[in-house]
mmCIF file of C-alpha atoms in Angstrom:
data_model
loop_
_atom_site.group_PDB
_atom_site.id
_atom_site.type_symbol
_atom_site.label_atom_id
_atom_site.label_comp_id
_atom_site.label_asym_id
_atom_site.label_seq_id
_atom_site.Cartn_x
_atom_site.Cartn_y
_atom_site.Cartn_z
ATOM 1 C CA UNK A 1 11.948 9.985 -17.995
ATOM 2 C CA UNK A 2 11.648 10.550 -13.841
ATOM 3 C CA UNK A 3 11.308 6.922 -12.569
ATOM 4 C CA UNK A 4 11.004 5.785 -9.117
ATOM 5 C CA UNK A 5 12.390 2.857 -7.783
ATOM 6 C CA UNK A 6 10.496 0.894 -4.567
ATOM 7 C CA UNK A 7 13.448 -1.592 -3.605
ATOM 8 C CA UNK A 8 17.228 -2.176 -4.093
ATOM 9 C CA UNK A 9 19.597 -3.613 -1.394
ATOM 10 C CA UNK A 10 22.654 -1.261 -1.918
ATOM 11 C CA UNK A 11 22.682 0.506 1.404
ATOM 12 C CA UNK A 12 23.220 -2.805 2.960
ATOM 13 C CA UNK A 13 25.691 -4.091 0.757
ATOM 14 C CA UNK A 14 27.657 -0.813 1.938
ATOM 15 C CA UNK A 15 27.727 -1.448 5.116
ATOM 16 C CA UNK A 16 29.058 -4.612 4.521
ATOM 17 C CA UNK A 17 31.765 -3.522 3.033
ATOM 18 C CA UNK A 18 32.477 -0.999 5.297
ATOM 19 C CA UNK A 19 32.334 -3.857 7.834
ATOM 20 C CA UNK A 20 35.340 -5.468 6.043
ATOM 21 C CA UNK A 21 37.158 -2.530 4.810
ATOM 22 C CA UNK A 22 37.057 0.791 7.447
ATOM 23 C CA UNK A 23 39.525 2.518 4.778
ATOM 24 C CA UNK A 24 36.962 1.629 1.738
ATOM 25 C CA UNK A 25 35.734 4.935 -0.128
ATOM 26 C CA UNK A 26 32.709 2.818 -1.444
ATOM 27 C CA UNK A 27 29.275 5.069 -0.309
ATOM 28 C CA UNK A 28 25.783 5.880 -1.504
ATOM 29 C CA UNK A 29 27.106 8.400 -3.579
ATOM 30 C CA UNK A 30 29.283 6.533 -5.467
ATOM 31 C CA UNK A 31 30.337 2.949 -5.751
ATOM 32 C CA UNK A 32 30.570 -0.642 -7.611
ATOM 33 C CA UNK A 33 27.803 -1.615 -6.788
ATOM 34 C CA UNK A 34 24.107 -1.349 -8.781
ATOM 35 C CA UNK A 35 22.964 2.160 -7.436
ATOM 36 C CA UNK A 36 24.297 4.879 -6.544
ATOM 37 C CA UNK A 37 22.886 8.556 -5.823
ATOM 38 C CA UNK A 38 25.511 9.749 -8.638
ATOM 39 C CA UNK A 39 24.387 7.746 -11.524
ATOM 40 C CA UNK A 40 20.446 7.989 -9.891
ATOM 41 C CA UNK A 41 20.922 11.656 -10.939
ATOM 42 C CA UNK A 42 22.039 11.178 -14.506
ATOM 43 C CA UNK A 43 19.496 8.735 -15.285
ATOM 44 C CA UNK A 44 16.455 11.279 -13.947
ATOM 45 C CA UNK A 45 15.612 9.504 -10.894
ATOM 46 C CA UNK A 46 13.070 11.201 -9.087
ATOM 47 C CA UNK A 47 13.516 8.608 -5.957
ATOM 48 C CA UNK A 48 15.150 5.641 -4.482
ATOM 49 C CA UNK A 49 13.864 3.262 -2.093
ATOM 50 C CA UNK A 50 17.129 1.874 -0.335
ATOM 51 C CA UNK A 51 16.125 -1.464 2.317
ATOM 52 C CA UNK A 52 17.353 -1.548 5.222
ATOM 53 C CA UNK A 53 17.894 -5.643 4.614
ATOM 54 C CA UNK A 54 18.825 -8.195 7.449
ATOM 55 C CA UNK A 55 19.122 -11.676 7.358
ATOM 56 C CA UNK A 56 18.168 -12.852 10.491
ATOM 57 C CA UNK A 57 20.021 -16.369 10.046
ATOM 58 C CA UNK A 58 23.067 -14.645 10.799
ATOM 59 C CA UNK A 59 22.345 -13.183 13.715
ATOM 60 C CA UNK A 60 21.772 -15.861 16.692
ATOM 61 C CA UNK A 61 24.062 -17.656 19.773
ATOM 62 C CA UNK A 62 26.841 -20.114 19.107
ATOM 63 C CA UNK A 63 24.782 -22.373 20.377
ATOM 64 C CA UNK A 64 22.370 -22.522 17.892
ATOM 65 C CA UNK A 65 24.988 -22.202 15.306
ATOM 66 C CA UNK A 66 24.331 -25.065 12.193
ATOM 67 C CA UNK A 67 27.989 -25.833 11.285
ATOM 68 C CA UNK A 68 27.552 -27.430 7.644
ATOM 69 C CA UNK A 69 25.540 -24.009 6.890
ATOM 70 C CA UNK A 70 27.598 -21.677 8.827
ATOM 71 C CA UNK A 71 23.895 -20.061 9.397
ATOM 72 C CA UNK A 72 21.027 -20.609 12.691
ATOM 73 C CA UNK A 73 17.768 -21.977 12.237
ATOM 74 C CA UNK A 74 15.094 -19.052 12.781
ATOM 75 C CA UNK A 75 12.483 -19.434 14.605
ATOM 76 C CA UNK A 76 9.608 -16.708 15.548
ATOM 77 C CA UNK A 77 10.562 -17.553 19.070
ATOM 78 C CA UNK A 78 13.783 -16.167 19.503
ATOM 79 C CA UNK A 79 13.659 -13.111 21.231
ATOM 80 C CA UNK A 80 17.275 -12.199 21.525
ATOM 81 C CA UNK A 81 18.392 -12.513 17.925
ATOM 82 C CA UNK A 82 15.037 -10.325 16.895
ATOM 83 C CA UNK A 83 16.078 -7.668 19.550
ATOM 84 C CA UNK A 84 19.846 -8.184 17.796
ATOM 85 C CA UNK A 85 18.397 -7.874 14.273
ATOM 86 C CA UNK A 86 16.245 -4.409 15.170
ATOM 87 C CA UNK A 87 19.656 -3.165 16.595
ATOM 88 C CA UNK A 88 21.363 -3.631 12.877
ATOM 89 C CA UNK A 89 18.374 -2.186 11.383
ATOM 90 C CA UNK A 90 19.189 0.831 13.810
ATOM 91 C CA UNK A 91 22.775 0.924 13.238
ATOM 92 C CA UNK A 92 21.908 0.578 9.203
ATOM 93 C CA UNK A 93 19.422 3.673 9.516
ATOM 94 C CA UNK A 94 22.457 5.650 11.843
ATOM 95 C CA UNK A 95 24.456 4.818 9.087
ATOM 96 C CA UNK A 96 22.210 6.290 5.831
ATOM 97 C CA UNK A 97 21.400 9.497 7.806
ATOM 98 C CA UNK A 98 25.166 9.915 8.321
ATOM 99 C CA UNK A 99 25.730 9.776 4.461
ATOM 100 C CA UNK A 100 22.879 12.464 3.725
ATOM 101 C CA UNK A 101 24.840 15.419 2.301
ATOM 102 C CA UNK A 102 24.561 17.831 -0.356
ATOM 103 C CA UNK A 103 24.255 15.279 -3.117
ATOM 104 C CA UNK A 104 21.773 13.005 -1.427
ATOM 105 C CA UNK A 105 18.819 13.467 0.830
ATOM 106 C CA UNK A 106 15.933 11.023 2.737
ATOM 107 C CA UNK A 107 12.836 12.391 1.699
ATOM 108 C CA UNK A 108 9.825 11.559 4.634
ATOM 109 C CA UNK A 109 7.246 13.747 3.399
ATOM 110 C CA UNK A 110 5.576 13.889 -0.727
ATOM 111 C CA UNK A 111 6.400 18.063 0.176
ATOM 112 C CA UNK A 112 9.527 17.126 0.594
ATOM 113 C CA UNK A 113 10.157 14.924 -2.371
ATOM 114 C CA UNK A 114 8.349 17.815 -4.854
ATOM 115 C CA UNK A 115 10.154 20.513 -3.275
ATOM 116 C CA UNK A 116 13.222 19.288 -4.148
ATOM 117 C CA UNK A 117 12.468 19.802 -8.227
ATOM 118 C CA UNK A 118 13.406 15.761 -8.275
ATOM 119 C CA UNK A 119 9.548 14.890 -9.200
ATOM 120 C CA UNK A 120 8.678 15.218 -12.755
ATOM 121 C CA UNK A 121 6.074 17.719 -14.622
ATOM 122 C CA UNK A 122 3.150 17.365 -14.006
ATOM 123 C CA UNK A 123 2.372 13.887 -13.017
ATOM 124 C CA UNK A 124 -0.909 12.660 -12.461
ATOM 125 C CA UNK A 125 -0.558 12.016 -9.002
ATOM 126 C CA UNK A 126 -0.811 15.941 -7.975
ATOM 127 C CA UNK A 127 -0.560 19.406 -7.948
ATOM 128 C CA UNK A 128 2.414 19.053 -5.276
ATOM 129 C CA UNK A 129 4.794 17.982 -7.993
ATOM 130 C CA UNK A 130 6.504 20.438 -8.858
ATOM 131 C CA UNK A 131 8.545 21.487 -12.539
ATOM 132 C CA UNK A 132 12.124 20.279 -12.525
ATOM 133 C CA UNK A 133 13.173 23.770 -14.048
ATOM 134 C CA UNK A 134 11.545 25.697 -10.826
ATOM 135 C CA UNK A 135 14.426 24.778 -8.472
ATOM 136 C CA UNK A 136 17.868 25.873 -9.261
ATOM 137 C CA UNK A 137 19.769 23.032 -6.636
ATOM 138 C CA UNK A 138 19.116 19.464 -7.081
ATOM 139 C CA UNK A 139 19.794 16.315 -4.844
ATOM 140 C CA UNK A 140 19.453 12.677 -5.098
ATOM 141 C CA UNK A 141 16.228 11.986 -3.386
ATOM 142 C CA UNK A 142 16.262 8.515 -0.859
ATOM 143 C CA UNK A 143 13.564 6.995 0.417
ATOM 144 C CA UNK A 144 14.744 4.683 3.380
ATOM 145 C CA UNK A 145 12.682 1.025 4.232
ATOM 146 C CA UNK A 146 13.094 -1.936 6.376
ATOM 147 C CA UNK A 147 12.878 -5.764 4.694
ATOM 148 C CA UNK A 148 11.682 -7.602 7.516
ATOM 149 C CA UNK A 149 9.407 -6.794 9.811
ATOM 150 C CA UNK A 150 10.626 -9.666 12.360
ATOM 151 C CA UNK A 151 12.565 -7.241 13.845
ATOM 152 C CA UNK A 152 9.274 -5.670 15.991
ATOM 153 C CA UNK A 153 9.626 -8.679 17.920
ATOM 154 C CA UNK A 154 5.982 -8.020 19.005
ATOM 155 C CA UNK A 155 6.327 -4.788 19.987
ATOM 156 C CA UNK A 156 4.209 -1.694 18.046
ATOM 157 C CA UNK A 157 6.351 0.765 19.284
ATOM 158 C CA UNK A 158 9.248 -0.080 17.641
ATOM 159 C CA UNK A 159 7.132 0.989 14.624
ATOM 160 C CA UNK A 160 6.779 4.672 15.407
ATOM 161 C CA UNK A 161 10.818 4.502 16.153
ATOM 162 C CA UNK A 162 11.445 3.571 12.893
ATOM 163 C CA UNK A 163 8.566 6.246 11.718
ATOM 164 C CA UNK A 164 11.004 8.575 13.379
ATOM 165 C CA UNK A 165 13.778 7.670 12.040
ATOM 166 C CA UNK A 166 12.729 7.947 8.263
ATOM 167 C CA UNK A 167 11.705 4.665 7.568
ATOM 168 C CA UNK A 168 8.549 4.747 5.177
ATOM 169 C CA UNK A 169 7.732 0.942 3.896
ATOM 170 C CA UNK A 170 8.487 -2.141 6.013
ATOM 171 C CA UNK A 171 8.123 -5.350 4.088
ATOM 172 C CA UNK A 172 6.551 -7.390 6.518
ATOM 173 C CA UNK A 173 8.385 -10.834 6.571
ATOM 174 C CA UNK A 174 11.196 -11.871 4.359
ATOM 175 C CA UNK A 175 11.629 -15.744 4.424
ATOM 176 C CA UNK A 176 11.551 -16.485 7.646
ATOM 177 C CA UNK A 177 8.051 -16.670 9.880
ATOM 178 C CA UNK A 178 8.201 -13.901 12.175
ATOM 179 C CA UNK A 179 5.763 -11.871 14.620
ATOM 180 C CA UNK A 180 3.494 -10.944 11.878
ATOM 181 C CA UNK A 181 3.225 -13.369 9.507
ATOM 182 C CA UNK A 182 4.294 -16.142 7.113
ATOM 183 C CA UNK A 183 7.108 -15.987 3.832
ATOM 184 C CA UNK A 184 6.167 -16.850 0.253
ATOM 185 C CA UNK A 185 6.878 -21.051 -0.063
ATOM 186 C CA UNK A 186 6.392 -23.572 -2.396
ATOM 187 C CA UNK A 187 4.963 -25.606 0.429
ATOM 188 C CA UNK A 188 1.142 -24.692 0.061
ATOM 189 C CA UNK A 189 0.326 -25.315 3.843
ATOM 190 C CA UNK A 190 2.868 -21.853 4.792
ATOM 191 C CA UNK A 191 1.125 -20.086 1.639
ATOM 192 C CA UNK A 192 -2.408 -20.784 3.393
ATOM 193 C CA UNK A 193 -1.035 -18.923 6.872
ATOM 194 C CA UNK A 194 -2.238 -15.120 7.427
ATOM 195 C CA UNK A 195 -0.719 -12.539 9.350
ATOM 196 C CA UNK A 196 -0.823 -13.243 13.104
ATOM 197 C CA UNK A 197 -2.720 -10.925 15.660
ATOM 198 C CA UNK A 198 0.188 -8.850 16.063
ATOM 199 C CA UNK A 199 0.584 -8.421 12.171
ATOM 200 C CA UNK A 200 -3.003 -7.269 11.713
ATOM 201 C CA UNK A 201 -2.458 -4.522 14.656
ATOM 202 C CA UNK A 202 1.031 -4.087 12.723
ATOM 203 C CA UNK A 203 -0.832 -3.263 9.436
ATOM 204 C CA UNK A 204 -3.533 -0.851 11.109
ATOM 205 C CA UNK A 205 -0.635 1.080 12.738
ATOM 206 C CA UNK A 206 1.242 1.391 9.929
ATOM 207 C CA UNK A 207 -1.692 2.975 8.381
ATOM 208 C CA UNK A 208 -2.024 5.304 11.400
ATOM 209 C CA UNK A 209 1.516 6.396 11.170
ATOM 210 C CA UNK A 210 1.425 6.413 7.005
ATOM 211 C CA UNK A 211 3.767 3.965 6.227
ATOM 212 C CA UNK A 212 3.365 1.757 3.376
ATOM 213 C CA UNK A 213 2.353 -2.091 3.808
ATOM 214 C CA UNK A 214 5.220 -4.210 1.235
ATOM 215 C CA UNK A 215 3.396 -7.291 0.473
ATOM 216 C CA UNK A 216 6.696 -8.497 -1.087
ATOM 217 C CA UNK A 217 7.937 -12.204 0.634
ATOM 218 C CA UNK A 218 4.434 -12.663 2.212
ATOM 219 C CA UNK A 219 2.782 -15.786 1.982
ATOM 220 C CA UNK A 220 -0.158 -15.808 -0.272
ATOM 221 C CA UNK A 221 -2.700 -15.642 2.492
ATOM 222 C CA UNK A 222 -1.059 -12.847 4.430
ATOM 223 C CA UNK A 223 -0.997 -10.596 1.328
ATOM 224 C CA UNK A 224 -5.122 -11.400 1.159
ATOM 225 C CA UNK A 225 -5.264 -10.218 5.113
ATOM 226 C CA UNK A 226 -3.220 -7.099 4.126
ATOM 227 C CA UNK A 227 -5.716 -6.163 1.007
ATOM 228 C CA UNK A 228 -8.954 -7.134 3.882
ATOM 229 C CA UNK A 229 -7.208 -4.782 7.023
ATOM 230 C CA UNK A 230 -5.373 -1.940 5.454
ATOM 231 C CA UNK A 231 -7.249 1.610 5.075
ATOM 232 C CA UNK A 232 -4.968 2.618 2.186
ATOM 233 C CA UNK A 233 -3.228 1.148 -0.623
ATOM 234 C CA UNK A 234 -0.212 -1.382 0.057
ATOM 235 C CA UNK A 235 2.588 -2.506 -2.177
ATOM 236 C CA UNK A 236 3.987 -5.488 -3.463
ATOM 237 C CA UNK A 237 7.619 -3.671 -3.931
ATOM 238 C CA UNK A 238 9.434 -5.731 -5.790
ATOM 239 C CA UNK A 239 7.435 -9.000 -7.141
ATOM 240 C CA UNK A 240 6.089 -9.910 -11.004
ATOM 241 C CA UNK A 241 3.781 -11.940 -12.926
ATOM 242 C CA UNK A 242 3.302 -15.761 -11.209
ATOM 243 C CA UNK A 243 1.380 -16.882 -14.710
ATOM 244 C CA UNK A 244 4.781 -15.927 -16.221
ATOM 245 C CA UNK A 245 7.136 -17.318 -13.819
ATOM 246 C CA UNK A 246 6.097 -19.645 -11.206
ATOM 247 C CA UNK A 247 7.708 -18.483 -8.407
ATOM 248 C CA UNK A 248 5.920 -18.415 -5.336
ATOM 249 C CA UNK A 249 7.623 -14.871 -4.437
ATOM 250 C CA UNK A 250 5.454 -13.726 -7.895
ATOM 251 C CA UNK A 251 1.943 -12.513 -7.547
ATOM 252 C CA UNK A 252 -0.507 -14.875 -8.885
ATOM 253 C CA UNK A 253 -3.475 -13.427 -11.667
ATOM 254 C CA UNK A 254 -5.844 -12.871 -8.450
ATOM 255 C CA UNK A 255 -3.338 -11.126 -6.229
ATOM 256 C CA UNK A 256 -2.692 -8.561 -9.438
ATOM 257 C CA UNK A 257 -6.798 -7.847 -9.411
ATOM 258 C CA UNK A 258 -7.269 -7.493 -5.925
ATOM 259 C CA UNK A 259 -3.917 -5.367 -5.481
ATOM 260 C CA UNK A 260 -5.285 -3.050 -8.636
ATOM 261 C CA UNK A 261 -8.880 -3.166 -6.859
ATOM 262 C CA UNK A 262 -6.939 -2.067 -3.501
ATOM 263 C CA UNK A 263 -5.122 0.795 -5.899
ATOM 264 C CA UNK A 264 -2.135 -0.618 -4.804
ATOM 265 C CA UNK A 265 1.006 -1.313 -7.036
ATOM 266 C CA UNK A 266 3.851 -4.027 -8.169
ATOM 267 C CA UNK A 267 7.596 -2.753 -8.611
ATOM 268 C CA UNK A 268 8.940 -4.864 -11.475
ATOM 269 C CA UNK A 269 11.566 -6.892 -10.295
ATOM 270 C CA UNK A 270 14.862 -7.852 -12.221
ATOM 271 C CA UNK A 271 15.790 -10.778 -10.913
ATOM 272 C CA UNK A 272 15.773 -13.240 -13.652
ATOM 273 C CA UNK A 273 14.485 -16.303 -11.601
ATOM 274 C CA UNK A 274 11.503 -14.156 -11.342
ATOM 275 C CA UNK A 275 11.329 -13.060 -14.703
ATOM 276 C CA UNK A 276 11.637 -16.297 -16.325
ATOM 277 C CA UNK A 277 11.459 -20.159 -15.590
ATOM 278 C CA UNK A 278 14.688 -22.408 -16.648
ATOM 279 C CA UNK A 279 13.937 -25.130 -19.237
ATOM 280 C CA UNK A 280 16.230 -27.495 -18.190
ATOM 281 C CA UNK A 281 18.701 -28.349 -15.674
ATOM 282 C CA UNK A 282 21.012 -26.600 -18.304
ATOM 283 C CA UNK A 283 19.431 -23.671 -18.955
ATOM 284 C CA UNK A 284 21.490 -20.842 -17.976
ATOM 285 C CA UNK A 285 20.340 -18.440 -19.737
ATOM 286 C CA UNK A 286 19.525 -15.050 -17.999
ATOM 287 C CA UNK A 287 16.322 -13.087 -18.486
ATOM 288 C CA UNK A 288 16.234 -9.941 -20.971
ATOM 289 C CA UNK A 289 14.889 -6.830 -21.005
ATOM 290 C CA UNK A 290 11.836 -7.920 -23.276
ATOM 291 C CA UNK A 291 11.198 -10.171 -20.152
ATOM 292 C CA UNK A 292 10.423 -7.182 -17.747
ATOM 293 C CA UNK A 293 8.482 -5.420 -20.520
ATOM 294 C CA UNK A 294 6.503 -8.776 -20.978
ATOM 295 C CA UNK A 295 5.846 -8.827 -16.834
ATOM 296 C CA UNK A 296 4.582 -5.134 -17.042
ATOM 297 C CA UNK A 297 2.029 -5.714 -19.955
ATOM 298 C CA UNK A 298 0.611 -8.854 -18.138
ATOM 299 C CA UNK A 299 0.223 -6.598 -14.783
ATOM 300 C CA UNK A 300 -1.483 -4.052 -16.960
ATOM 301 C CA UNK A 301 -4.085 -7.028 -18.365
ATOM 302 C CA UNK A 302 -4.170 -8.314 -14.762
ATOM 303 C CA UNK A 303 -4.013 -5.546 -12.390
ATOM 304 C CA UNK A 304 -4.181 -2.200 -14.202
ATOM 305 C CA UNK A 305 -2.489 0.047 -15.845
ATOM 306 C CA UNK A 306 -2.202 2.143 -12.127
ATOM 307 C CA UNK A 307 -0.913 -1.034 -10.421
ATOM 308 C CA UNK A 308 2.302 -1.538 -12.064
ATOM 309 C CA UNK A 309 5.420 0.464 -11.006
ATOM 310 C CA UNK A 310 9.290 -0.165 -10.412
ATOM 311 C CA UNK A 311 10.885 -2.681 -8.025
ATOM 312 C CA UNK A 312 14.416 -3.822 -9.690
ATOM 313 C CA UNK A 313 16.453 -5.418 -6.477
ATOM 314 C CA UNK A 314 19.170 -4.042 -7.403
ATOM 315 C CA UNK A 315 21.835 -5.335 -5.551
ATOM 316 C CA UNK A 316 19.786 -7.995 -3.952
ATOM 317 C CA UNK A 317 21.668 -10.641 -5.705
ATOM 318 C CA UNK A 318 24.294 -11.271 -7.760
ATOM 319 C CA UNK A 319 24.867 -9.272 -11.030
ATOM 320 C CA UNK A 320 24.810 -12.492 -13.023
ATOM 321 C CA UNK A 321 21.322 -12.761 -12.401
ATOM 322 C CA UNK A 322 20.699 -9.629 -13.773
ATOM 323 C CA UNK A 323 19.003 -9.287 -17.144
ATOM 324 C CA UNK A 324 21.076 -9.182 -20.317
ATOM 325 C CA UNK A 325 22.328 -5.924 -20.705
ATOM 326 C CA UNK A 326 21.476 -4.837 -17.474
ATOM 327 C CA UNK A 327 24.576 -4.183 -15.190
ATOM 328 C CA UNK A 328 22.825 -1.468 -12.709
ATOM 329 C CA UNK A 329 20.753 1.767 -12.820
ATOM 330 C CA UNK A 330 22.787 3.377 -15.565
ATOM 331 C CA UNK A 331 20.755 0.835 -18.167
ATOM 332 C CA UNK A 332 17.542 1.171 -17.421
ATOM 333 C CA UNK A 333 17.067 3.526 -20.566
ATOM 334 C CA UNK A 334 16.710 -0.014 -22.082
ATOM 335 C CA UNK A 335 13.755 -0.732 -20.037
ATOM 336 C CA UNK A 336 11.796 2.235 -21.640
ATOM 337 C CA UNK A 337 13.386 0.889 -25.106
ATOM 338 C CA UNK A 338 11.953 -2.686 -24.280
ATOM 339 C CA UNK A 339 8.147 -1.494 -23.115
ATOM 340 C CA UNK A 340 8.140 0.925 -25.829
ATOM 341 C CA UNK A 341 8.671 -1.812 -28.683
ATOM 342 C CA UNK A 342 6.250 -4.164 -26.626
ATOM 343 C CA UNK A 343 3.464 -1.268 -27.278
ATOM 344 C CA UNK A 344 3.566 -0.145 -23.477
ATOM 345 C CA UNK A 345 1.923 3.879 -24.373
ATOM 346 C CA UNK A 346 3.895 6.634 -23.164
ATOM 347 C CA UNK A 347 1.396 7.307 -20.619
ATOM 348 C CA UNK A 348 1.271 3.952 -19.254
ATOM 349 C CA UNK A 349 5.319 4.032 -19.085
ATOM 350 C CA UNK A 350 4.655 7.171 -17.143
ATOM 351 C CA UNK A 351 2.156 5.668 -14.587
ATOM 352 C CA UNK A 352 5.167 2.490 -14.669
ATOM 353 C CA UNK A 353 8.235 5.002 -13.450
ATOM 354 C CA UNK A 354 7.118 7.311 -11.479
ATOM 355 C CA UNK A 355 2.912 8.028 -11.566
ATOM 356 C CA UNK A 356 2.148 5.244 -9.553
ATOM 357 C CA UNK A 357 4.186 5.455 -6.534
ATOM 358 C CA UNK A 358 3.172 8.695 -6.446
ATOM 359 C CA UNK A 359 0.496 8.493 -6.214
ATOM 360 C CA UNK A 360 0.415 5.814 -3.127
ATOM 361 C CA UNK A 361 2.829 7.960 -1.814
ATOM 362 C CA UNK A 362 0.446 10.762 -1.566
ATOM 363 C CA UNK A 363 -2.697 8.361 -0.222
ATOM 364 C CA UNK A 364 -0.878 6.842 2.551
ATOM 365 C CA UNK A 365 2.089 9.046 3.889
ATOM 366 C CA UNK A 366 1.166 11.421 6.786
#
């Protein structure tokens, strides 16, 4: 089955290891890690979204350094580690482009995608996709993104240099507060914050340019002021079910309806603290795969079967946290086992891997 997958952190877990290793052989074509474009190819991917991800507490002066955290406070303020942050992202996308090869390609157009005979038959989303069988040469197809949209630092041109440079979704804060908006929190008084006058010109230009809105690590209110401003459809990446795990990075019953009214979509995430809540101080058990197919029939009820799509994480965390069984993009024919048994219809499981993001794909890029 082509699937399409809207998040996973393995680009910048390779540069991190290149950081600490300049010998290592570890790439985007193959490593240890979750993804890579070698087993993306034998398991039918038709795309991968790799984030560009930075953590701007560990960028900063000594100055500001917190000792017992080894880690700087963040605040929206900070010019200079914002400017230092945008430069990573730039040295991260420098970095991808420099790995694009024969086996692996960053697709910035739908043309380009479907030309490539990596889109499946047929798919509701278009005539442009193209059968696999037409094209004789195939490459892993990359989509590249930015996780946190902090690094702007107030400035809308920094937008169409990223535009430039490939980048196609920007998920607009990550934990921190930054130019635009407000994170996800369990304190409800953050959650109530929208985006910021800068983040609603940052969402209209992002439409202008056809980039996709992520949703993903917003606070509650500044996903609402993304469904009011945005012209086209925006994505919650890589975020599940709140009524089944209440987790303020989940999307609550009302976010799923107004996302599906917004013909947006939802990347199922694998994270297991957002696919299930601990009972217990002791409970250590991880989710399964019945877990993610649970989270994609409650987005169907809630949102629509054309709201729900793919958003594992992969290497966003730690392996343990994975879902039984699930070790990295080689297993996710046990995903399609899972929904299947749960009832999910082959054409909904369609829509789910690949249909969906196509179709956004095709409404909002330029």
């Amino acid at each position: 089955m082509k699937w399409i997958d809207m998040h996973c952190d393995t680009l910048s877990g390779i540069i991190k290891i290149k950081e600490k290793d300049k010998t290592t052989e570890e790439s985007l074509y193959r490593n240890h890690l979750c993804v890579d474009a070698e087993r993306l190819r034998y398991t039918d991917s038709a795309a991968q979204f790799f984030a560009c991800y930075v953590n701007a507490a560990e960028y900063g002066d000594t100055d500001m350094h917190i000792a017992q955290q080894g880690k700087f406070p963040v605040r929206r303020e900070d010019s200079g580690r914002w400017d230092a942050v945008y430069e990573a992202v730039l040295k991260m996308l420098k970095e991808a482009h420099c790995e694009a090869d024969q086996t692996l390609f960053f697709a910035k157009t739908v043309e380009e995608l479907c030309s490539s005979g990596l889109c499946g038959p047929e798919q509701e989303a278009g005539a442009l996709v193209k059968k696999r069988t037409e094209v004789k040469a195939e490459r892993t197809a990359g989509i590249l993104t930015v996780e946190e949209g902090g690094v702007l630092n107030g400035r809308l041109s920094r937008l169409d240099d990223l535009y430039e440079n490939g980048v196609r979704l920007v998920t607009l804060t990550w934990n921190y507060e930054n130019c635009i908006g407000y994170p996800n929190s369990r304190d409800k008084s953050i959650m109530e914050k929208g985006l910021t006058d800068f983040g609603i010109q940052t969402v209209e230009r992002m439409n202008e340019l056809g980039m996709i809105v992520d949703v993903s690590h917003l606070s509650d209110c500044g996903f609402r002021d993304c469904i009011r401003y945005s012209r086209y459809p925006v994505a919650a990446s890589h975020s599940n079910a709140r009524s089944l795990c209440r987790h303020p990075r989940n999307l609550s019953d009302e976010m799923l309806r107004a996302l599906g009214e917004n013909g947006g979509v939802a990347g199922l995430n694998f994270y297991s603290a957002f696919l299930r809540e601990r009972r217990g101080e002791t409970d250590g058990r991880r989710a399964s795969v019945d877990d993610i197919a649970d989270h994609a029939l409650w987005m169907i009820k809630k949102a629509g079967e054309d709201a729900v799509a793919m958003g594992t994480d992969f290497d966003g965390f730690d392996t343990d946290s994975l879902p039984d069984g699930i070790q990295g993009v080689q297993d996710i024919g046990k995903v399609w086992d899972a929904m299947r048994k749960k009832g999910i219809t082959a054409r909904q499981m369609d829509k789910i891997a690949c249909g969906n993001v196509m179709r956004v794909m095709q409404e909002v890029w330029k």
